[in-house]
XYZ file of N, CA, C and O in Angstrom:
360
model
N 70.173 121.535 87.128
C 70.738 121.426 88.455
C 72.126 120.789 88.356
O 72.242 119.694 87.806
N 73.338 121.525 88.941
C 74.475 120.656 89.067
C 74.756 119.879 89.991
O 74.224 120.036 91.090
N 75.422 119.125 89.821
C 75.846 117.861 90.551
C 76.839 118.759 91.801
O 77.661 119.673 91.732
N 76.262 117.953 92.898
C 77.722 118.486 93.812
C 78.918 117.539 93.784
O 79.090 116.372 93.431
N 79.937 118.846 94.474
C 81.012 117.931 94.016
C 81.901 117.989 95.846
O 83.072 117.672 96.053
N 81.180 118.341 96.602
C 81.753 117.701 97.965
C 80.468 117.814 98.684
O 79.574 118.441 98.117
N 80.263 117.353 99.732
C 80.167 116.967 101.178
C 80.904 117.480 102.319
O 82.108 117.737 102.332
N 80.017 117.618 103.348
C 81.081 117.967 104.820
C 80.782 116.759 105.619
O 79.794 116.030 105.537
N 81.744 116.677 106.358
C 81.831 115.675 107.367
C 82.040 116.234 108.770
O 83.176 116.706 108.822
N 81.531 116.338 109.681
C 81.521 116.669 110.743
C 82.083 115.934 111.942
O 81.467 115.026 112.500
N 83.123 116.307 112.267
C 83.691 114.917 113.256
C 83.174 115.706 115.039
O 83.689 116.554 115.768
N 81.784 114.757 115.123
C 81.087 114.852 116.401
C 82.336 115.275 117.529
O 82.225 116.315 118.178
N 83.038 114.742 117.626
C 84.008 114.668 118.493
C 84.415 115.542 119.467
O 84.321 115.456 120.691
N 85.075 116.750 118.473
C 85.577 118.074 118.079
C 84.548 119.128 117.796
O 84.541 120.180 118.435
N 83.645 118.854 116.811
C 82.790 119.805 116.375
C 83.377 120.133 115.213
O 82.733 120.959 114.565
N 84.849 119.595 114.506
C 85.319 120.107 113.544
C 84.917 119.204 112.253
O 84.978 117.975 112.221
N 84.414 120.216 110.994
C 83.866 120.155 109.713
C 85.005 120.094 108.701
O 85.926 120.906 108.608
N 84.827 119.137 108.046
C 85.788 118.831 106.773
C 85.011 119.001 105.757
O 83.786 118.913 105.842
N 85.639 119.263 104.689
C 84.965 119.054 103.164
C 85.656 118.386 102.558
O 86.850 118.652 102.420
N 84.937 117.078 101.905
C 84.850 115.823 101.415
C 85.040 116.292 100.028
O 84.522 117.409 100.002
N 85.608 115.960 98.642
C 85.661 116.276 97.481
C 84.862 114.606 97.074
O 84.986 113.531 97.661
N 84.184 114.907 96.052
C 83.911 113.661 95.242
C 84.927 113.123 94.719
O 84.765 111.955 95.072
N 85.893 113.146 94.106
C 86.927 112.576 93.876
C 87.979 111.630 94.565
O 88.672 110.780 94.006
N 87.944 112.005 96.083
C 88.465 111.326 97.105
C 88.379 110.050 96.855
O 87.419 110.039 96.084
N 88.794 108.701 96.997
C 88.726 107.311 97.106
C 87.870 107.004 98.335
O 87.112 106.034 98.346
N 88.027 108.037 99.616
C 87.677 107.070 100.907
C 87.201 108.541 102.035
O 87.700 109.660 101.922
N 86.353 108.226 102.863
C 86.969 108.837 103.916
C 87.711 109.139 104.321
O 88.072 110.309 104.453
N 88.316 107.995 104.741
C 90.002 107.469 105.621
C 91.210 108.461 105.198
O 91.991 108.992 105.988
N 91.201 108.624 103.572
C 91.979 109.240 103.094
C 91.883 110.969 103.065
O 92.805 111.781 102.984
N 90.264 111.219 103.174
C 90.182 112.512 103.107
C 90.705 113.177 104.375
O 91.283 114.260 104.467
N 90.309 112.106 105.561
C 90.361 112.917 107.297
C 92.134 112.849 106.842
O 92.508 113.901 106.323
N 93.370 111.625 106.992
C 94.286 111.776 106.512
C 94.925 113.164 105.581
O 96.105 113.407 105.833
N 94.466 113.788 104.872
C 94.685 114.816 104.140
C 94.311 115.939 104.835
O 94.251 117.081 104.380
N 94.090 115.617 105.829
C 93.544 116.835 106.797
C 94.447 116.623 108.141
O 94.048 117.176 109.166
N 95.411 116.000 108.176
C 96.119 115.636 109.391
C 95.336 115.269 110.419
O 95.389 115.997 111.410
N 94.481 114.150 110.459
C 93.409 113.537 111.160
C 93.857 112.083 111.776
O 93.825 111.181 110.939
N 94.117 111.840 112.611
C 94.923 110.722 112.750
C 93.643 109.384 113.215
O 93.203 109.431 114.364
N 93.312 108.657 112.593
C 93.025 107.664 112.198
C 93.647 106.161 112.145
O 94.615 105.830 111.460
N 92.749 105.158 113.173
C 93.787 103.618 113.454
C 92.866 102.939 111.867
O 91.707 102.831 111.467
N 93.985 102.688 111.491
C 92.954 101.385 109.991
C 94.393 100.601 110.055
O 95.382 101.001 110.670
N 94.282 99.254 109.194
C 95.338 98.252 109.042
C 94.970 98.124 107.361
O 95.765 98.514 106.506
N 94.073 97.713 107.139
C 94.099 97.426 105.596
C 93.958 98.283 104.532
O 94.633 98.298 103.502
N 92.814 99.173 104.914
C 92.612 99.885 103.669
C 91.592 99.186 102.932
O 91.046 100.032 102.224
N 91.004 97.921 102.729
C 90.090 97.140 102.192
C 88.937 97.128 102.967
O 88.102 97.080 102.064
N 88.454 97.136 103.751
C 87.688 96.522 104.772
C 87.372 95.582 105.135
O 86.197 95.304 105.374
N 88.221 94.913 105.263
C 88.902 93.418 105.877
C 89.118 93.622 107.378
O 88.513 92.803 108.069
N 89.675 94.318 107.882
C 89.962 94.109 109.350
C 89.048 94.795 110.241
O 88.931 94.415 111.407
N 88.150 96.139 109.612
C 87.623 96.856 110.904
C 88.528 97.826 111.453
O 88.025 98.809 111.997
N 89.434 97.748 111.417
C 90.349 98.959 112.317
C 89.551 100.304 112.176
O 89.558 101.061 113.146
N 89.017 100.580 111.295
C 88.609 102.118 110.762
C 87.068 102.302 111.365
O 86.565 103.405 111.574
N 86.499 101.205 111.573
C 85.498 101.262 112.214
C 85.541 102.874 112.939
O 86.437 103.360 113.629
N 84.312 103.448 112.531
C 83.863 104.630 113.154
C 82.163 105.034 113.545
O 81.432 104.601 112.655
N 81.478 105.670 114.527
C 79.749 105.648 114.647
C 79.523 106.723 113.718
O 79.861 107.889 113.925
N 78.948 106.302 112.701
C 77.695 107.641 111.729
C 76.727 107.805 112.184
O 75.913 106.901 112.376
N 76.507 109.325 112.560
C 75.605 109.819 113.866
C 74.562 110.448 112.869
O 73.410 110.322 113.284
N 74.653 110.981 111.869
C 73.612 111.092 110.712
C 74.674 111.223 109.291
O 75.884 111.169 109.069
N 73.391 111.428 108.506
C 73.818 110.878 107.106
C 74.037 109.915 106.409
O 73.160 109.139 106.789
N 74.794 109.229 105.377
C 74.738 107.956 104.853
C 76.099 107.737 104.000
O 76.698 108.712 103.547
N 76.390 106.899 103.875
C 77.285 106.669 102.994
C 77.102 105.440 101.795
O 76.106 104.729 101.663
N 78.368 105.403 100.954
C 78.392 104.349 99.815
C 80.064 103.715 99.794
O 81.179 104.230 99.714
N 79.433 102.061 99.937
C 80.954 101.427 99.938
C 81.241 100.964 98.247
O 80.433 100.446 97.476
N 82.527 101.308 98.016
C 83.000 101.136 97.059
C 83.179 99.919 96.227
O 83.495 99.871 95.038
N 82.792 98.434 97.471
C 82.773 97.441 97.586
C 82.367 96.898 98.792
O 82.893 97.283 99.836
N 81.453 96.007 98.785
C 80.776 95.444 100.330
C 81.928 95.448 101.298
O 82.914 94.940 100.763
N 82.143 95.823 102.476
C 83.230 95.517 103.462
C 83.122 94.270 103.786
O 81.988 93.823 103.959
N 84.402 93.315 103.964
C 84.430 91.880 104.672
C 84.141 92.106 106.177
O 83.552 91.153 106.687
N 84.417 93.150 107.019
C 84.667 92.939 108.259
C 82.777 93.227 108.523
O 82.110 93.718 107.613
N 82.317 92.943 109.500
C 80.943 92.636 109.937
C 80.783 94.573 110.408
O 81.517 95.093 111.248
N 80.240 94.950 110.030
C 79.568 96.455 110.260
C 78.039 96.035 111.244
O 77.330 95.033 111.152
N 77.931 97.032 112.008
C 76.545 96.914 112.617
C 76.093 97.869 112.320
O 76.824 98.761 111.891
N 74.614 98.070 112.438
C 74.259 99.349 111.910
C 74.386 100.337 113.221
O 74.254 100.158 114.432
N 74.816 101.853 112.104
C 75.109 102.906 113.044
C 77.103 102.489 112.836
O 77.925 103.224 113.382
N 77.369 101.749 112.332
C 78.690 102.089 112.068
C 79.217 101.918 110.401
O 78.624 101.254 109.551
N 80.160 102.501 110.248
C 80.768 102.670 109.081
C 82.523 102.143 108.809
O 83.432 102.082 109.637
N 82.531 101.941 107.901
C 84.117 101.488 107.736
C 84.720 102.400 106.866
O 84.501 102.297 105.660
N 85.634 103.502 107.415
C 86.199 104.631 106.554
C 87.064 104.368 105.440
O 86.870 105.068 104.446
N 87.970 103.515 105.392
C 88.788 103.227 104.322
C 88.153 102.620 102.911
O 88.831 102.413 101.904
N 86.863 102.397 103.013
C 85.949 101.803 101.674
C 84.688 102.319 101.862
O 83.777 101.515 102.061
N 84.427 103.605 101.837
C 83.012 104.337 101.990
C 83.535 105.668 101.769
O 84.519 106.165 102.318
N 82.494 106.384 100.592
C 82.272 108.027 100.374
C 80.956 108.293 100.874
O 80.096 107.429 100.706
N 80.526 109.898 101.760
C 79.639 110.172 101.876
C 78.291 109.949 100.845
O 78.587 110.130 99.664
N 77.419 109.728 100.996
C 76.690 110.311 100.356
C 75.962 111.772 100.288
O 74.855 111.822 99.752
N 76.484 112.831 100.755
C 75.584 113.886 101.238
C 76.422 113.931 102.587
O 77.220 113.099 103.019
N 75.893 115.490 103.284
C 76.657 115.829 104.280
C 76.551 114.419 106.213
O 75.510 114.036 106.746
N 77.720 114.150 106.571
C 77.253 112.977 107.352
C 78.180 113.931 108.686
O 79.037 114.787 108.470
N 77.828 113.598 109.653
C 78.089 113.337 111.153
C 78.766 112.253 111.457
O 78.404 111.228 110.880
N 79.922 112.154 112.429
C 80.534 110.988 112.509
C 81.481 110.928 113.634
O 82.314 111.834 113.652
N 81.523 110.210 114.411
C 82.159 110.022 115.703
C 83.540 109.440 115.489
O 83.243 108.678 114.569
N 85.082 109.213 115.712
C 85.977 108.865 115.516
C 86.419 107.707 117.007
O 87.213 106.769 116.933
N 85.799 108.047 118.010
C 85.699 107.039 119.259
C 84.870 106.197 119.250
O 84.776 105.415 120.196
């Protein structure tokens, strides 16, 4: 069995589907590469700005985020999908 090597992301929003490459660093950066306009300040997950609702699916942070996450939200600038996710940008 091979490994996959993207994910889609579905931005609830819109209804519009991205494909995620494994290689990507971040979310943040993939919607960005897609002309997705996105509020973040750090890039670490220190501030929260990127804060977004994951409506299904899961993700993996690259490093615990500092800023306080609740569940049902995600911090885009330090998280890759795990598998195909749903995701609200409001």
């Amino acid at each position: 069995m091979t490994e996959r090597t993207t994910a889609s992301i579905t931005l609830a929003d819109n209804s519009q589907c991205i494909e995620f490459s494994t290689g990507c660093p971040s979310i943040l950066q993939c919607l960005e590469s897609q002309k997705i306009e996105v509020a973040y300040q750090c890039r670490e997950g220190y501030c929260g700005a990127c804060r977004a609702t994951l409506i299904s699916g899961s993700v993996d942070y690259s490093e615990e985020p500092l800023a306080f996450v609740r569940d049902g939200e995600i911090l885009l600038c330090c998280c890759k999908p795990q598998g195909d996710i749903s995701i609200s940008l409001k």
